[in-house]
C-alpha positions as CSV (number, residue, x, y, z in Angstrom):
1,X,-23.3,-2.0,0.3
2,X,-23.1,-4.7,2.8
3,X,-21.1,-7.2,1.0
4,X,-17.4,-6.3,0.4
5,X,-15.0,-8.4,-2.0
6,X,-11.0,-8.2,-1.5
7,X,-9.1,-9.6,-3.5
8,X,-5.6,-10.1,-2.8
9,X,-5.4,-11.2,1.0
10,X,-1.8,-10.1,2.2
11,X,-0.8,-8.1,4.8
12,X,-3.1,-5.0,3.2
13,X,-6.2,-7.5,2.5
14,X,-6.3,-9.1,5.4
15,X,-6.0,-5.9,8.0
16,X,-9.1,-4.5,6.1
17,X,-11.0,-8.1,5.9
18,X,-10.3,-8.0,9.7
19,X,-12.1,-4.5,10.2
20,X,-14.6,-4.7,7.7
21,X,-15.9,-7.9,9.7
22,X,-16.0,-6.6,12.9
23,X,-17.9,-3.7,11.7
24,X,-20.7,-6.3,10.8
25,X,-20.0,-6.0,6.6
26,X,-20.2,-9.7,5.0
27,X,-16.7,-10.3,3.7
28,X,-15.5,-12.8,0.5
29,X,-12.1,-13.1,-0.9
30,X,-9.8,-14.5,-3.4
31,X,-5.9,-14.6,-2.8
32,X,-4.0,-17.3,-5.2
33,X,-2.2,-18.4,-2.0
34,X,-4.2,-20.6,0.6
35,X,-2.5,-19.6,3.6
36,X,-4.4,-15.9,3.5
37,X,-8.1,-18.1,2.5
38,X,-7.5,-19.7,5.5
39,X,-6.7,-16.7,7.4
40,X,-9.7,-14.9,6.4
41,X,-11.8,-18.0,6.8
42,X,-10.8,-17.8,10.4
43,X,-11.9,-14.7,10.9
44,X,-15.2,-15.4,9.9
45,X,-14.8,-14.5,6.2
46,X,-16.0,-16.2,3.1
47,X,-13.0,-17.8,0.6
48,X,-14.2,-17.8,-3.2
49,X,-12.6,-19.9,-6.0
50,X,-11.4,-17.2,-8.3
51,X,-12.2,-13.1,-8.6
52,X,-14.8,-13.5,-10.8
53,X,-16.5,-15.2,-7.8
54,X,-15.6,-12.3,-6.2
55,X,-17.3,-9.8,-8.0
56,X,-20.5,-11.7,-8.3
57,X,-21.1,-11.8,-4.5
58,X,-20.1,-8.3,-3.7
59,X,-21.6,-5.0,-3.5
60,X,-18.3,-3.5,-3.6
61,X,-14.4,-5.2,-4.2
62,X,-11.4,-4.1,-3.0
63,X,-8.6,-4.4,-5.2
64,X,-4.9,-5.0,-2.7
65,X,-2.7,-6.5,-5.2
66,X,1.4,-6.8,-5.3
67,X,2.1,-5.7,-9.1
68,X,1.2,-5.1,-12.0
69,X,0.7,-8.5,-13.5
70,X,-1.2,-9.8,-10.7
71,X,-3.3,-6.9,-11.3
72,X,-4.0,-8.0,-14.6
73,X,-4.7,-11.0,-14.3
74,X,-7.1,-10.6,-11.4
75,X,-9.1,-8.3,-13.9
76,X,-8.8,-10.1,-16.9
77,X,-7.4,-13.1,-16.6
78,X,-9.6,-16.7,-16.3
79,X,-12.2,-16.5,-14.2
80,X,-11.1,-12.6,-13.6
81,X,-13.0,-9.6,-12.3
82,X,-14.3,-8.8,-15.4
83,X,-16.4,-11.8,-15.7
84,X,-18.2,-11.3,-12.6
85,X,-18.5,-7.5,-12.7
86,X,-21.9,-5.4,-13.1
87,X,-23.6,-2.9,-13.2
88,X,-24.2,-2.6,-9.2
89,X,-20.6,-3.3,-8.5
90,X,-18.3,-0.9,-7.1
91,X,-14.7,-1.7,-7.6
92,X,-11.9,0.5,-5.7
93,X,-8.4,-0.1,-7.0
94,X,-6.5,0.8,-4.0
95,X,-2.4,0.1,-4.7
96,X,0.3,1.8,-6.0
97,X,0.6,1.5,-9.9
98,X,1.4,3.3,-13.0
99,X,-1.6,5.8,-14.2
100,X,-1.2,3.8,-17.3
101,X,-2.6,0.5,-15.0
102,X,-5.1,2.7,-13.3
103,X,-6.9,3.5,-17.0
104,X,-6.3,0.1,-18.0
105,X,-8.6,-1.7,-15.2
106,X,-11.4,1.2,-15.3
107,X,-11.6,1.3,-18.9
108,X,-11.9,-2.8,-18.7
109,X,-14.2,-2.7,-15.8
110,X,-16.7,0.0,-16.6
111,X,-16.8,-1.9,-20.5
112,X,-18.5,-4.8,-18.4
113,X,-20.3,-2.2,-16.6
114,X,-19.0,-1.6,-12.9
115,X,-18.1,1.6,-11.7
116,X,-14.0,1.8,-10.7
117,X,-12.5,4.2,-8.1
118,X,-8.9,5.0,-8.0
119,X,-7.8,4.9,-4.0
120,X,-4.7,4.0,-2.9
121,X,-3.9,4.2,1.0
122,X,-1.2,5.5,2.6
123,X,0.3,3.8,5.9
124,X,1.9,0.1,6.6
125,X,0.2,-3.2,7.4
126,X,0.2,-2.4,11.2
127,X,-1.5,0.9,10.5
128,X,-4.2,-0.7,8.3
129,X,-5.0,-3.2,11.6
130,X,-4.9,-0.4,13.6
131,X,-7.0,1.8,11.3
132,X,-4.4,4.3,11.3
133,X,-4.8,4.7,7.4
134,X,-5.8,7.9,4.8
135,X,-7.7,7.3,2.0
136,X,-7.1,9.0,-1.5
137,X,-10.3,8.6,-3.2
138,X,-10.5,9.9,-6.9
139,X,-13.1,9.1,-9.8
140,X,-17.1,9.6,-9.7
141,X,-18.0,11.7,-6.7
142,X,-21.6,10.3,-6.1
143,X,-19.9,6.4,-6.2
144,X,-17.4,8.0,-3.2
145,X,-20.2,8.9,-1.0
146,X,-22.0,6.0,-1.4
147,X,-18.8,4.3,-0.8
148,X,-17.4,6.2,2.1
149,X,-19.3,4.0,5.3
150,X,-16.7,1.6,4.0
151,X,-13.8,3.9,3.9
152,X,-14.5,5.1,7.0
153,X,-14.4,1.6,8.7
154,X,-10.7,0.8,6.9
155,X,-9.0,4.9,7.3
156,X,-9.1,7.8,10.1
157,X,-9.5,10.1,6.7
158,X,-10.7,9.5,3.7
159,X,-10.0,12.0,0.9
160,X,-11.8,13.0,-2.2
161,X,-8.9,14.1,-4.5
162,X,-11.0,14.9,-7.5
163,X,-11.0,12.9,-11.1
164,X,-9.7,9.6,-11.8
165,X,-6.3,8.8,-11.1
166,X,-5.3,12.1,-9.2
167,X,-5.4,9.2,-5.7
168,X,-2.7,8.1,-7.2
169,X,-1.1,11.0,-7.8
170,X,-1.5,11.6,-4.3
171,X,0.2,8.6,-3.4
172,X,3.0,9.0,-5.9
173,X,3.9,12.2,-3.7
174,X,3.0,11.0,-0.5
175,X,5.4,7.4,-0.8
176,X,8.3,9.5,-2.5
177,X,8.7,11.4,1.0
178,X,7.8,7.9,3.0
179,X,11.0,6.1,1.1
180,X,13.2,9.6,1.7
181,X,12.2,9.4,5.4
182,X,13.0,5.5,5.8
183,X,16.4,6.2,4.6
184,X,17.5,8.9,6.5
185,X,16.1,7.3,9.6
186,X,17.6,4.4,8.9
187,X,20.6,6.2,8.3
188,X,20.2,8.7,11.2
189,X,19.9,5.6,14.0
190,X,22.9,4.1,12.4
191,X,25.2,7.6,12.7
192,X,23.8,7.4,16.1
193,X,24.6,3.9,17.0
194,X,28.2,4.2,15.7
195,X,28.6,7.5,17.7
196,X,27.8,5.4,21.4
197,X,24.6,6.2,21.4
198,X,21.7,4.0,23.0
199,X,19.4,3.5,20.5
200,X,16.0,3.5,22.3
201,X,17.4,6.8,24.1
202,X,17.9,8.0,20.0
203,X,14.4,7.0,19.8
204,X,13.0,8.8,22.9
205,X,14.9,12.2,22.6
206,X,14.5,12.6,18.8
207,X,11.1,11.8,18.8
208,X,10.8,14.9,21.4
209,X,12.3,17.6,18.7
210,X,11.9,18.4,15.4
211,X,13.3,16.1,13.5
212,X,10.5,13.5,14.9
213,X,8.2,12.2,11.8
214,X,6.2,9.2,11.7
215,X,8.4,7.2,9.8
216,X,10.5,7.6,13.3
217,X,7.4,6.4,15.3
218,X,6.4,3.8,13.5
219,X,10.1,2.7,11.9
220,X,12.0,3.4,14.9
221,X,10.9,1.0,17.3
222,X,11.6,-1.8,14.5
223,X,15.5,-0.5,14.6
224,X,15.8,-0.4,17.8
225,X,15.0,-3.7,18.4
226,X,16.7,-4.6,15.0
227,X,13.4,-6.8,14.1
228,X,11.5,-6.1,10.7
229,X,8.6,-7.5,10.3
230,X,6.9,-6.2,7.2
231,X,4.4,-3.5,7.8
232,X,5.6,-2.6,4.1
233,X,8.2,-4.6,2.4
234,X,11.5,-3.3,1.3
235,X,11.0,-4.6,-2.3
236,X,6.9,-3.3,-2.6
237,X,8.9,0.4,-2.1
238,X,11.2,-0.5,-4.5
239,X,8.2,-1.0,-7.0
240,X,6.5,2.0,-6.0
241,X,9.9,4.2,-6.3
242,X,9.6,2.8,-9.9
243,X,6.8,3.9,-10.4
244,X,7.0,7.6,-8.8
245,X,10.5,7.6,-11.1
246,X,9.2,7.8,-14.3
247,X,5.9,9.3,-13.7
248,X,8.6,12.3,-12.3
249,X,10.1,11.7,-15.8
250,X,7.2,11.9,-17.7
251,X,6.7,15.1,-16.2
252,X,10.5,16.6,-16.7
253,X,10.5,16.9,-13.2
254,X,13.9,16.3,-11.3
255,X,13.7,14.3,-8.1
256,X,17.2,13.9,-6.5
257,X,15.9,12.4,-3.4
258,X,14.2,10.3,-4.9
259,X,17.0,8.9,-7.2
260,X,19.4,8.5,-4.6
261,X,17.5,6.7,-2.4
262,X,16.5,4.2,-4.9
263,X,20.1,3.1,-5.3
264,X,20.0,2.1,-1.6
265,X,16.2,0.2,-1.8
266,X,18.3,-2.0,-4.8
267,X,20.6,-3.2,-3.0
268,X,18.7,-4.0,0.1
269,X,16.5,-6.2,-2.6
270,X,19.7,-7.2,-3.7
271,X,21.1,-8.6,-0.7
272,X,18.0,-10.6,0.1
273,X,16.3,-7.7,2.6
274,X,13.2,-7.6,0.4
275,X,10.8,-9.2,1.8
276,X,11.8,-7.4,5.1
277,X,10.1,-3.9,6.5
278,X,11.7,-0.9,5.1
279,X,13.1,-0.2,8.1
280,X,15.5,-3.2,7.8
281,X,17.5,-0.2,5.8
282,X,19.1,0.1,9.1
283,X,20.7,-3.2,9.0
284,X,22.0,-2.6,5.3
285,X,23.4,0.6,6.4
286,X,25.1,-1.2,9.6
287,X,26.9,-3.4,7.5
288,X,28.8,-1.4,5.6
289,X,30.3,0.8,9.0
290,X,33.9,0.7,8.3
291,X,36.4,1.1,11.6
């Protein structure tokens, strides 16, 4: 498994393009912007024309897509996946996206006879350069070990979390906390601030105690310097809450947290704070301080 595919070179693609290479693995990828192709070219990578591409010269593709339709069309769209998929190909679906999604792209997949993984990771951009990530592996157990030298180069864990589509599962539970914590942060620095506080001494001394997470390491530096560069974008949570929303419905399971916090990632989309880091709910919060 020495060639690796990505396709969709963003901030997610491109931090594992950038490890994956410097670990020696051959890297080709398809984005359908240039800017990432010409990224990854710089690093050393390999651009192809479309996924199908993709899948021809690749032991094993990993799948970092925005939504939904993007993931559809990657797969069966012209020129998609599907067209360039065997059986020697390994292909790990690793975002955040219904179950309904997940079922879609393996039953479409393993029809053209590739073997499909459900693995979504948890942790931001930065924590993907950094290799700072966890891995939620799911699907055929044998295809995850042989898989795993590549999962170890991209995480600092990789989990086997049983049949198909229980990594997302996973990662349902796992983001619903992440977008909870990114509020109350958020909303904890801005109590602070208003109170005449210094934020980097909010920062330091919280981080001592208990109410330290690491939404506070990695979000609160980005408040404190009110800069938000987008480790994980304010409207990819909003898509994911979505998503963890009515799969909680589905289930008849109430998720107040959740639901109020949703209100808040809305608005921030609303008022143009999307394409922002999550931690830019700081700033939203900020704005509405009333003397």
């Amino acid at each position: 498994m020495d060639r690796i595919g990505i396709v969709g070179v963003g901030i997610m693609g491109i931090a594992y393009a950038r490890k994956l290479l410097a670990a020696g693995y051959q890297v080709v990828g398809h984005d359908v912007a240039s800017s990432p192709m010409l990224a990854l070219e710089g690093l050393g990578g390999h651009p192809a024309t479309s996924s199908a591409e993709v899948g021809k010269s690749s032991d094993v593709v990993l799948l970092a897509l925005p939504d939904a339709p993007a993931l559809r069309d990657t797969v069966a769209g012209p020129e998609g996946l599907a067209e360039g998929a065997g059986q020697r190909l390994v292909v790990v679906e690793m975002g955040t996206f219904a179950l309904d999604d997940k079922e879609w792209v393996r039953t479409r997949l393993e029809s053209a006879g590739a073997v499909v993984l459900d693995a979504p990771v948890s942790g931001t951009g930065l924590q993907a350069e950094a290799g700072d990530i966890v891995i939620y592996a799911s699907g055929d157990p044998a295809t995850i070990e042989r898989t795993r030298p590549v999962f170890e180069t991209l995480a600092k864990t990789t989990y086997d979390v049983g049949e198909y589509g229980n990594g997302s599962k996973m990662k349902y539970l796992a983001n619903l906390l992440v977008s909870v914590h990114n509020l109350a942060t958020a909303e904890m620095f801005v109590l602070g601030t208003a109170a005449g506080l210094d934020p980097a001494r909010i920062l330091e001394v919280i981080s001592a105690g208990v109410g330290s997470s690491r939404i506070l390491e990695i979000r609160g530096p980005m408040i404190v310097a009110d800069d938000y560069p987008p480790a994980a974008r304010l409207s990819m949570f909003l898509k994911d809450l979505d998503v963890i929303g009515r799969f909680a419905r589905d289930l008849g399971v109430p998720t107040p947290m959740l639901d109020t916090s949703l209100s808040w990632y809305q608005l921030a989309v609303e008022e143009g704070l999307g394409e922002l880091d999550a931690a830019a709910l700081a700033r939203l919060l900020a704005d509405r301080i009333h003397p």
